[in-house]
Amino acid sequence: MQTLSLQPIREAIGSGEFKRAQLLWDSSAARLAEEFESDGFTQARLDEIRELVEWSRTTFLCDRAHLQDQLRRLQAELRVTSGYQSPDTRFGPATVAARF
Amino acid sequence: MGTVSTSITNTPVTTAGSTSSTFKGSSAYSSDFQNIIDRSVAIATLPISLLSNQQSALAGQSKELTALDTKFSALQTAVKNIGTALSGSSFKTDVSKKDTVGVTVSDGAREGVYSINVKDIGAYESTLSAKNWDVADAVPGKPNTFTLVIGNQNYSVTGANNSAQSVVDAINSKYGNLVQATTVNVASGDTRISLKSATLGRTTLDLLQLPSEATASGLQQQATAGYATSRTGATWNASGSAAATYTLVLGGDQHEFTPTSNSAADVASQINSQYGSQVRATVVDLGTSGSPDLRISLQSVTAGALNGSSVLDLKKSGGASLQTQQVAATSRTSVAWNGAADPEGSRSTYNLVAGGTKYSFTPSDNSAASVAEALNSMFGAQVLATVVDFGTSNNPDLRISMQSRGGSSTTFDLQKTTATHFQNEQTQGALASYEMNSSGVTSTSKSRSITISDGVTAHLTGISGDAPATTAPVDITVTRSTSAVDTALTAFTDAYNAAIDEVDTQRGQDAGALAGQSVVSQLAGLLSSISTFSTAGQVSGLKSIGLDLQTNGHLIYTSFQFMAADIMSSISVTSFLGSAAGGGFLKNATDVLGKIEDPTTGLLKTSATDLKSQITRITDTIAKKQSQVDALQIRLQNQMAVSDALIAAMEQKSSYFSSMFSAQETANRMYQ
């Protein structure tokens, strides 16, 4: 059975396309299960999957940290522009409400 | 005494003739004298009255000009608002796959349908510290100075202290336009620094700490006489199934040889094999990976003239010279280049020493090719770096030679320092790639914001089609709002008619103060050139978009007619209306109104300025003449006073004598 390439998942996560990465994970999970049932996983394969999971987690953490920084900068700009009574409605309070 | 007001706008200026009886004499003729003074003053005041009348007339004209200016200024604003209604803010966009592409529209946009096939939205290069950030002070109590590497460029970074947050803050405050830095809590007690490039694509992002006592030695050997160097003047022509015979010119000597094929690699290899003790041939690619541009670079092994000359040439036997002679290389690595990778936790950084000045840089790796590439990309204005192979294909012996670009005698050296490096690659950068309008041409970009047409920007958020296939293009439709233009044309009509009416108040039977002035006919003519504008095209005149010119000079606007024309062909309507700077109706109207309203050269402004000058001149003249009249009055009064006094004295004497004579006569009668 042909081994499923995990590179597309890595590329999707690397470019920040998390939605596509999620779709790829979901479809890959089924293929990986078939692969396991059919041939089982070698140690190298297990290491590869484990490394991808760990790398993905770290990449998500980094992206979240960068986004939080951007939010903080936007909030600071909002405070400054509010002080000048900026009419720019793009930076209304609703824009910066987010949860992680 | 009459006075002349210096106000020249709305207040009428008057002079009052002097009728005050300021002269009081004591003779019987004092009232006659007063009459003479009054009459003289009145005559002298006549010109002043005339001037005052002129002044009033000019003030009236000035007031009318102000009223005209108001109307034409409003018309100018209305024309500008038509332009605004056609601008980006009034456009609407529709995207067939909103999770793939977002679109923004700005001024200059035109209606249209576009398609974009997004093959890759690209990725930002990012790195993460290899472990928990905990860097000790190199000098106790003093924060370390780190080297931030972005691409090949080195930047100095010093935080308030060595903590991750301080270093991050220092990076963002100085280089936030190039890289974003943040701290990441990977696990409990494990905080690292993440660096993320500001642009898409592959690059180097690292943090280095140079050894505190770095004493890098030079890698290059200087050669004042220089190594003769030449390079093929055009892309190497490898055509011909049979290998040609070539002539190699080494200074004063010529040698013939036949390589295994005409490819640049085989020709260079044959030269090195046969004449490698005198000259080294290297294949250099001046093109890109998709479009190579191969040349053969020749460089002498020893410095100075070769067989009495510095010429290194190559030609097909009987053919023309293929090489262009270059500035001699004055610096070359003295031993085989050490391109070995750095041990883990280390990264080498380099200095180019040009004359006495050091320029630091960090190549992507230690290979001679990467170092030469970094030198050429960063310092190509000063130096040309070339890799020369002194070995064989199985056992290369690479050296970096450097030639001065400016032909100066500057010496060039390279220094290498191995530093501690902190960052490992987390995500590999990649450029965005896309295909526009099914053109078959793939373009790349360092940004996810792509200008697909004037004023239309696509923001890439995902690839087209379902992963992994990327063949379904996204349709983008840009349309202009009809209602915004309709509103603007309505306002334009009102402003135009108001301007016409104001001009008409200065013509005809009950014409205003500007009656007969050339400015009135000029204004009427200019207004007419706006309402009669025409051009070639499906929409050729104002009538086509619902603006009908009446015999009384007014425009009548029919909204439905405009909407019908816009529905039929909005591109034709947009083309007819044009823009203030580009062309069409708006440019014509803007230029015409500019001739009227320009603050320096406009017709209304120059007329108002001219009037103001005339009024000022008349005011000054009136003041002078009034002074003359006042002086005349005083002079006459003085003269009359003297005369009156004399006559009064004579009258007194006459009275005395009369009374004497009368008394004498009475006495005579009494004694007769």
Short mmCIF file of N, CA, C and O in Angstrom, two decimals, chain A residues 2 24 27 53 55-56 65 73 81 98:
data_model
loop_
_atom_site.label_atom_id
_atom_site.label_comp_id
_atom_site.label_asym_id
_atom_site.label_seq_id
_atom_site.Cartn_x
_atom_site.Cartn_y
_atom_site.Cartn_z
N GLN A 2 0.52 2.22 -0.83
CA GLN A 2 1.35 3.42 -0.94
C GLN A 2 1.25 4.23 0.35
O GLN A 2 0.15 4.47 0.87
N LEU A 24 -7.23 18.22 5.63
CA LEU A 24 -6.22 17.23 5.26
C LEU A 24 -6.00 16.24 6.40
O LEU A 24 -5.85 15.03 6.17
N SER A 27 -8.96 13.78 6.44
CA SER A 27 -8.91 12.76 5.38
C SER A 27 -7.71 11.86 5.58
O SER A 27 -7.77 10.66 5.30
N VAL A 53 3.10 15.84 14.50
CA VAL A 53 2.15 16.30 15.52
C VAL A 53 2.82 17.33 16.44
O VAL A 53 2.26 18.40 16.72
N TRP A 55 5.51 19.13 15.82
CA TRP A 55 5.84 20.33 15.06
C TRP A 55 4.59 21.18 14.86
O TRP A 55 4.63 22.42 14.97
N SER A 56 3.48 20.54 14.57
CA SER A 56 2.22 21.27 14.35
C SER A 56 1.84 22.03 15.61
O SER A 56 1.45 23.19 15.56
N ALA A 65 0.89 33.11 19.35
CA ALA A 65 1.64 34.16 20.03
C ALA A 65 1.77 35.39 19.12
O ALA A 65 1.60 36.53 19.56
N ARG A 73 -1.23 45.10 19.66
CA ARG A 73 -0.84 46.33 18.94
C ARG A 73 -2.07 47.06 18.45
O ARG A 73 -2.18 48.29 18.53
N THR A 81 -6.15 56.12 18.89
CA THR A 81 -7.07 56.79 17.96
C THR A 81 -8.34 57.22 18.68
O THR A 81 -8.94 58.24 18.33
N ALA A 98 -11.52 38.45 20.95
CA ALA A 98 -11.14 37.14 20.42
C ALA A 98 -10.84 36.23 21.58
O ALA A 98 -10.48 36.67 22.67
#
